[in-house]
Amino acid sequence: MEGGLSLAKITQISSGAWQVSLPFLGEDEIIGSYLLAGENELAIIDPGPGSMLEQLLASIRAAGFDPQDVTHILPTHVHLDHAGATGSLVRQLPKAQVYVHSKGAPHLSDTSKVIASASRIYGERMHMLWGEIESTPESRLHTIEGGDILKVAGRRLEVHYTPGHAVHHVIFFDAHSGELFAGDVAGVKLPGVDYVKPPTPPPDLDLEAWSDSISLIHSLRPDILYLGHFGAVKNISQHFGRLREKLSAWGDFVLEAMRKGKDEAEIIASLIEKTQPELQKIARDSHALQRYEIASNYAMTVQGYMRYWRKKHPERL
């Protein structure tokens, strides 16, 4: 504990790289940030939600670094669980510059629309879940695109555009080390549970683009993936095979339910009834159901698919 604060767990994963487990809703190994250090630079990949800001800063100190030395903040995408703390970090850390995909930059420079939208969804739980969501001054914000190269903390990070989960999603690949920081495009797989869940929130779900993004990542031939939810994946072909299968199967399930005239609540209940027994059997632990739900909840999953079918393929309804 640091001043009564529930600390994040930080683990060195390779030379100059650390994984931070942010204790979101009191749960370890749900949301991950990554810290890169080298050549007098310090970078944070996916700083996490504003509600975990102090835990993130404490973890940086626990690794032996001064947060004031952070030079780069690299969100894979701008969803609140991965980038909500960005503006607050920039305000506190004078050296920090933010590098984000051009389609995500407007959501960081002016967070008012994000706050309004999220507040409608989360209501009274908004601040407890996400904390402060501050805007990032445009002078500290730099847009990146697929094909860019970032020289960060002694590494050469390739930026690859990977839509599907979000239109502003990128991955960061270190070809020298074989490490690929995958955000959410590689799905949800929690440690100790051999189960991959597709995170498909609205409004940007695009199954065709997601399939292309998976193929792109395969073509890079990484040695290891680091997921936002959560941690390392080494059996990459198997992992993506399972993700592809579930993205398709769950999408077909929601489509068929929509064709039958079921409403959102009915589809959510049906999807839970259909899919949770598999997870429960694999996990052999009822707590795993709760942890996967925190990482990627069924309501958002169904809402994402329903919007996808209505917007992208209304002819199939």
Coordinates of C-alpha atoms in Angstrom, one line a residue:
M1 CA 0.0 0.0 0.0
E2 CA 1.2 3.6 -0.7
G3 CA -0.6 6.0 1.5
G4 CA -3.6 3.6 1.6
L5 CA -3.6 3.2 -2.1
S6 CA -4.2 -0.3 -3.6
L7 CA -1.0 -0.8 -5.6
A8 CA -0.8 -1.9 -9.2
K9 CA 1.5 -5.0 -9.8
I10 CA 4.4 -4.3 -12.0
T11 CA 6.5 -7.0 -13.6
Q12 CA 9.6 -6.8 -15.8
I13 CA 8.7 -8.7 -19.0
S14 CA 11.9 -8.2 -21.0
S15 CA 15.0 -5.9 -21.1
G16 CA 13.6 -2.4 -20.7
A17 CA 10.0 -3.4 -20.6
W18 CA 7.5 -3.8 -17.7
Q19 CA 3.9 -4.9 -17.5
V20 CA 1.6 -3.0 -15.1
S21 CA -1.5 -4.7 -13.8
L22 CA -3.9 -2.0 -12.8
P23 CA -6.3 -3.1 -10.0
F24 CA -9.5 -2.0 -11.8
L25 CA -12.5 -2.6 -9.6
G26 CA -10.1 -4.3 -7.2
E27 CA -9.2 -7.0 -9.6
D28 CA -5.6 -7.8 -10.8
E29 CA -4.7 -8.8 -14.3
I30 CA -7.8 -7.2 -15.9
I31 CA -6.3 -4.0 -17.5
G32 CA -2.7 -3.8 -18.5
S33 CA -0.4 -0.9 -19.2
Y34 CA 3.2 -1.3 -20.4
L35 CA 6.3 0.7 -19.6
L36 CA 9.3 1.0 -21.8
A37 CA 12.6 2.5 -20.6
G38 CA 15.9 3.3 -22.3
E39 CA 18.2 6.0 -23.6
N40 CA 16.9 8.5 -21.0
E41 CA 13.3 8.0 -22.2
L42 CA 10.3 6.5 -20.5
A43 CA 7.2 5.5 -22.4
I44 CA 3.7 4.3 -21.3
I45 CA 1.7 2.2 -23.7
D46 CA -2.0 2.4 -22.8
P47 CA -2.1 4.4 -19.6
G48 CA -5.4 3.0 -18.5
P49 CA -8.5 4.8 -17.0
G50 CA -8.3 7.9 -15.0
S51 CA -9.5 6.0 -11.9
M52 CA -6.2 4.1 -11.9
L53 CA -4.0 7.2 -12.4
E54 CA -2.4 7.2 -9.0
Q55 CA -1.8 3.4 -9.1
L56 CA -0.1 3.8 -12.4
L57 CA 2.2 6.5 -11.1
A58 CA 3.0 4.5 -8.0
S59 CA 3.9 1.5 -10.2
I60 CA 6.3 3.6 -12.2
R61 CA 8.0 4.6 -9.0
A62 CA 8.0 1.0 -7.7
A63 CA 10.0 0.1 -10.9
G64 CA 12.6 2.6 -9.9
F65 CA 11.6 5.5 -12.2
D66 CA 10.4 9.0 -11.7
P67 CA 7.1 9.6 -13.4
Q68 CA 8.3 13.1 -14.2
D69 CA 10.7 11.5 -16.6
V70 CA 7.9 10.1 -18.8
T71 CA 8.5 11.3 -22.4
H72 CA 5.9 9.3 -24.4
I73 CA 2.3 8.2 -23.9
L74 CA 1.2 5.7 -26.6
P75 CA -2.5 4.7 -26.5
T76 CA -3.3 1.8 -28.8
H77 CA -6.8 3.3 -29.0
V78 CA -8.7 5.9 -27.1
H79 CA -11.3 3.8 -25.2
L80 CA -11.6 4.9 -21.6
D81 CA -10.1 1.7 -20.1
H82 CA -6.9 2.2 -22.1
A83 CA -6.5 6.0 -22.6
G84 CA -8.8 7.7 -20.1
A85 CA -5.9 8.8 -17.9
T86 CA -4.0 10.5 -20.8
G87 CA -5.0 14.1 -20.2
S88 CA -4.4 13.9 -16.5
L89 CA -1.0 12.4 -17.1
V90 CA 0.0 15.2 -19.5
R91 CA -1.1 17.8 -17.0
Q92 CA 1.1 16.3 -14.3
L93 CA 4.1 15.2 -16.4
P94 CA 5.7 18.1 -18.2
K95 CA 7.9 16.0 -20.6
A96 CA 5.2 13.7 -21.8
Q97 CA 4.1 13.9 -25.4
V98 CA 1.1 11.8 -26.7
Y99 CA 1.2 9.8 -29.9
V100 CA -2.2 8.6 -31.1
H101 CA -3.9 7.6 -34.4
S102 CA -5.3 10.6 -36.2
K103 CA -8.9 9.3 -35.8
G104 CA -8.5 9.1 -32.1
A105 CA -6.8 12.5 -31.6
P106 CA -10.0 14.6 -31.5
H107 CA -11.4 12.4 -28.7
L108 CA -8.3 13.2 -26.6
S109 CA -8.0 16.9 -27.4
D110 CA -11.6 17.5 -26.4
T111 CA -13.1 14.9 -24.1
S112 CA -16.5 16.6 -23.7
K113 CA -18.3 14.3 -26.1
V114 CA -16.7 11.2 -24.6
I115 CA -17.7 12.3 -21.1
A116 CA -21.3 13.0 -22.2
S117 CA -21.7 9.7 -24.0
A118 CA -20.1 7.7 -21.2
S119 CA -22.2 9.5 -18.6
R120 CA -25.4 8.4 -20.3
I121 CA -24.2 4.8 -20.2
Y122 CA -22.7 4.6 -16.7
G123 CA -24.7 7.2 -14.8
E124 CA -23.8 7.4 -11.2
R125 CA -21.0 4.8 -11.6
M126 CA -19.1 7.1 -14.1
H127 CA -16.6 8.6 -11.8
M128 CA -16.0 5.5 -9.8
L129 CA -15.2 3.5 -13.0
W130 CA -13.3 6.1 -15.0
G131 CA -12.2 8.9 -12.8
E132 CA -11.2 12.3 -14.3
I133 CA -11.2 12.4 -18.1
E134 CA -9.2 15.5 -18.9
S135 CA -8.5 16.9 -22.4
T136 CA -5.0 16.8 -23.8
P137 CA -3.6 20.1 -25.1
E138 CA -3.1 20.0 -28.9
S139 CA 0.5 21.2 -28.4
R140 CA 1.2 17.9 -26.6
L141 CA -0.7 15.7 -29.1
H142 CA 0.9 14.1 -32.1
T143 CA -1.0 12.1 -34.7
I144 CA 0.4 8.8 -36.1
E145 CA -0.7 6.5 -38.9
G146 CA 0.0 3.0 -40.0
G147 CA 3.5 2.8 -41.5
D148 CA 5.0 5.3 -39.1
I149 CA 8.1 4.5 -37.1
L150 CA 8.6 5.8 -33.5
K151 CA 12.0 5.8 -32.0
V152 CA 11.1 5.4 -28.3
A153 CA 13.2 4.4 -25.3
G154 CA 15.9 2.9 -27.4
R155 CA 13.4 0.9 -29.5
R156 CA 12.2 1.2 -33.1
L157 CA 8.5 0.8 -32.8
E158 CA 6.5 0.1 -36.0
V159 CA 3.0 1.6 -36.0
H160 CA 0.4 -0.5 -37.8
Y161 CA -3.2 0.6 -38.3
T162 CA -5.5 -2.2 -37.0
P163 CA -9.2 -1.3 -37.1
G164 CA -12.0 -3.7 -36.3
H165 CA -12.4 -3.2 -32.6
A166 CA -12.1 0.6 -33.0
V167 CA -11.4 2.9 -36.0
H168 CA -8.6 4.6 -34.1
H169 CA -6.8 1.4 -33.1
V170 CA -3.1 0.8 -33.8
I171 CA -0.5 -1.7 -32.6
F172 CA 3.1 -1.1 -31.7
F173 CA 5.6 -3.7 -32.9
D174 CA 9.3 -4.0 -32.0
A175 CA 10.7 -6.2 -34.8
H176 CA 14.0 -6.5 -33.0
S177 CA 12.6 -8.0 -29.9
G178 CA 9.6 -9.6 -31.5
E179 CA 7.3 -8.0 -29.0
L180 CA 3.9 -6.7 -30.2
F181 CA 1.7 -4.5 -28.0
A182 CA -1.7 -5.4 -29.3
G183 CA -4.3 -3.4 -27.3
D184 CA -7.7 -4.9 -27.9
V185 CA -7.5 -6.1 -31.5
A186 CA -6.1 -9.4 -30.2
G187 CA -9.1 -10.0 -28.0
V188 CA -9.4 -10.8 -24.3
K189 CA -7.6 -13.6 -22.7
L190 CA -7.0 -13.5 -18.9
P191 CA -4.0 -15.3 -17.3
G192 CA -4.6 -18.9 -16.3
V193 CA -7.7 -19.3 -18.4
D194 CA -7.4 -20.9 -21.9
Y195 CA -10.3 -18.9 -23.3
V196 CA -10.5 -16.0 -25.8
K197 CA -13.4 -13.5 -25.7
P198 CA -14.1 -11.0 -28.5
P199 CA -14.4 -7.4 -27.2
T200 CA -17.0 -5.9 -29.6
P201 CA -18.3 -2.7 -28.2
P202 CA -20.1 0.0 -30.3
P203 CA -19.8 2.1 -32.3
D204 CA -16.9 0.9 -34.5
L205 CA -17.1 -2.8 -34.7
D206 CA -16.1 -4.0 -38.2
L207 CA -15.7 -7.7 -38.7
E208 CA -14.1 -7.4 -42.1
A209 CA -11.6 -4.8 -41.0
W210 CA -10.8 -6.9 -37.9
S211 CA -10.1 -10.0 -40.0
D212 CA -7.7 -7.9 -42.1
S213 CA -6.0 -6.6 -38.9
I214 CA -5.5 -10.2 -37.6
S215 CA -3.9 -11.1 -41.0
L216 CA -1.7 -8.1 -40.8
I217 CA -0.4 -9.1 -37.4
H218 CA 0.2 -12.6 -38.5
S219 CA 2.3 -11.3 -41.4
L220 CA 4.6 -9.5 -38.9
R221 CA 5.4 -12.8 -37.3
P222 CA 5.7 -11.5 -33.7
D223 CA 7.2 -13.8 -31.1
I224 CA 4.9 -12.5 -28.4
L225 CA 1.7 -10.5 -28.0
Y226 CA 1.0 -8.2 -25.0
L227 CA -2.7 -7.8 -24.6
G228 CA -4.6 -4.9 -23.0
H229 CA -6.8 -7.6 -21.3
F230 CA -4.4 -9.1 -20.3
G231 CA -0.7 -10.1 -20.5
A232 CA 1.4 -12.3 -22.7
V233 CA 0.3 -14.6 -25.5
K234 CA 2.9 -16.8 -27.2
N235 CA 0.8 -19.4 -29.1
I236 CA -0.2 -16.7 -31.5
S237 CA -1.7 -18.8 -34.3
Q238 CA -3.9 -20.8 -31.9
H239 CA -5.0 -17.6 -30.1
F240 CA -6.0 -15.8 -33.3
G241 CA -7.8 -18.9 -34.6
R242 CA -9.9 -18.9 -31.5
L243 CA -10.6 -15.2 -31.7
R244 CA -11.6 -15.4 -35.4
E245 CA -13.9 -18.3 -34.6
K246 CA -15.7 -16.5 -31.8
L247 CA -15.9 -13.2 -33.6
S248 CA -17.8 -15.0 -36.4
A249 CA -19.9 -17.4 -34.3
W250 CA -21.0 -14.7 -31.9
G251 CA -21.8 -12.3 -34.7
D252 CA -23.9 -15.0 -36.5
F253 CA -25.7 -15.7 -33.2
V254 CA -26.7 -12.1 -32.7
L255 CA -27.7 -11.8 -36.3
E256 CA -30.0 -14.8 -36.1
A257 CA -31.5 -13.5 -32.9
M258 CA -32.2 -10.1 -34.5
R259 CA -33.9 -11.8 -37.4
K260 CA -36.2 -13.5 -35.0
G261 CA -37.2 -10.2 -33.6
K262 CA -35.5 -10.5 -30.2
D263 CA -34.7 -7.3 -28.4
E264 CA -31.3 -6.3 -26.9
A265 CA -32.0 -7.6 -23.4
E266 CA -33.2 -11.0 -24.8
I267 CA -30.1 -11.3 -27.0
I268 CA -27.8 -10.5 -24.1
A269 CA -29.4 -13.2 -22.0
S270 CA -29.3 -15.7 -24.8
L271 CA -25.7 -15.1 -25.6
I272 CA -24.8 -15.5 -21.9
E273 CA -26.7 -18.7 -21.7
K274 CA -25.0 -20.0 -24.9
T275 CA -21.4 -19.1 -24.1
Q276 CA -20.8 -18.9 -20.4
P277 CA -20.9 -22.7 -19.8
E278 CA -17.9 -23.1 -22.1
L279 CA -15.9 -20.5 -20.1
Q280 CA -17.1 -22.0 -16.8
K281 CA -16.0 -25.5 -17.9
I282 CA -12.5 -24.2 -19.0
A283 CA -12.0 -21.9 -16.0
R284 CA -13.4 -24.2 -13.4
D285 CA -13.8 -21.1 -11.3
S286 CA -16.9 -19.0 -11.1
H287 CA -14.8 -15.9 -10.3
A288 CA -13.3 -16.1 -13.9
L289 CA -16.8 -15.3 -15.2
Q290 CA -16.8 -12.1 -13.2
R291 CA -13.3 -11.1 -14.3
Y292 CA -14.0 -11.7 -18.0
E293 CA -17.2 -9.7 -17.6
I294 CA -15.2 -6.8 -16.2
A295 CA -12.8 -6.9 -19.0
S296 CA -15.4 -7.1 -21.7
N297 CA -19.1 -7.1 -20.7
Y298 CA -21.9 -8.9 -22.6
A299 CA -24.1 -5.9 -22.9
M300 CA -21.5 -3.9 -24.8
T301 CA -20.7 -7.0 -26.9
V302 CA -24.2 -7.4 -28.1
Q303 CA -24.7 -3.7 -28.6
G304 CA -21.6 -3.7 -30.8
Y305 CA -22.8 -6.5 -33.0
M306 CA -26.4 -5.1 -33.3
R307 CA -25.0 -1.8 -34.5
Y308 CA -22.6 -3.5 -36.9
W309 CA -25.4 -5.5 -38.5
R310 CA -27.7 -2.5 -38.8
K311 CA -25.1 -0.1 -40.1
K312 CA -22.8 -2.4 -42.2
H313 CA -25.1 -5.2 -43.4
P314 CA -28.8 -4.1 -43.2
E315 CA -29.5 -6.3 -46.2
R316 CA -28.9 -9.4 -44.0
L317 CA -31.6 -8.5 -41.4

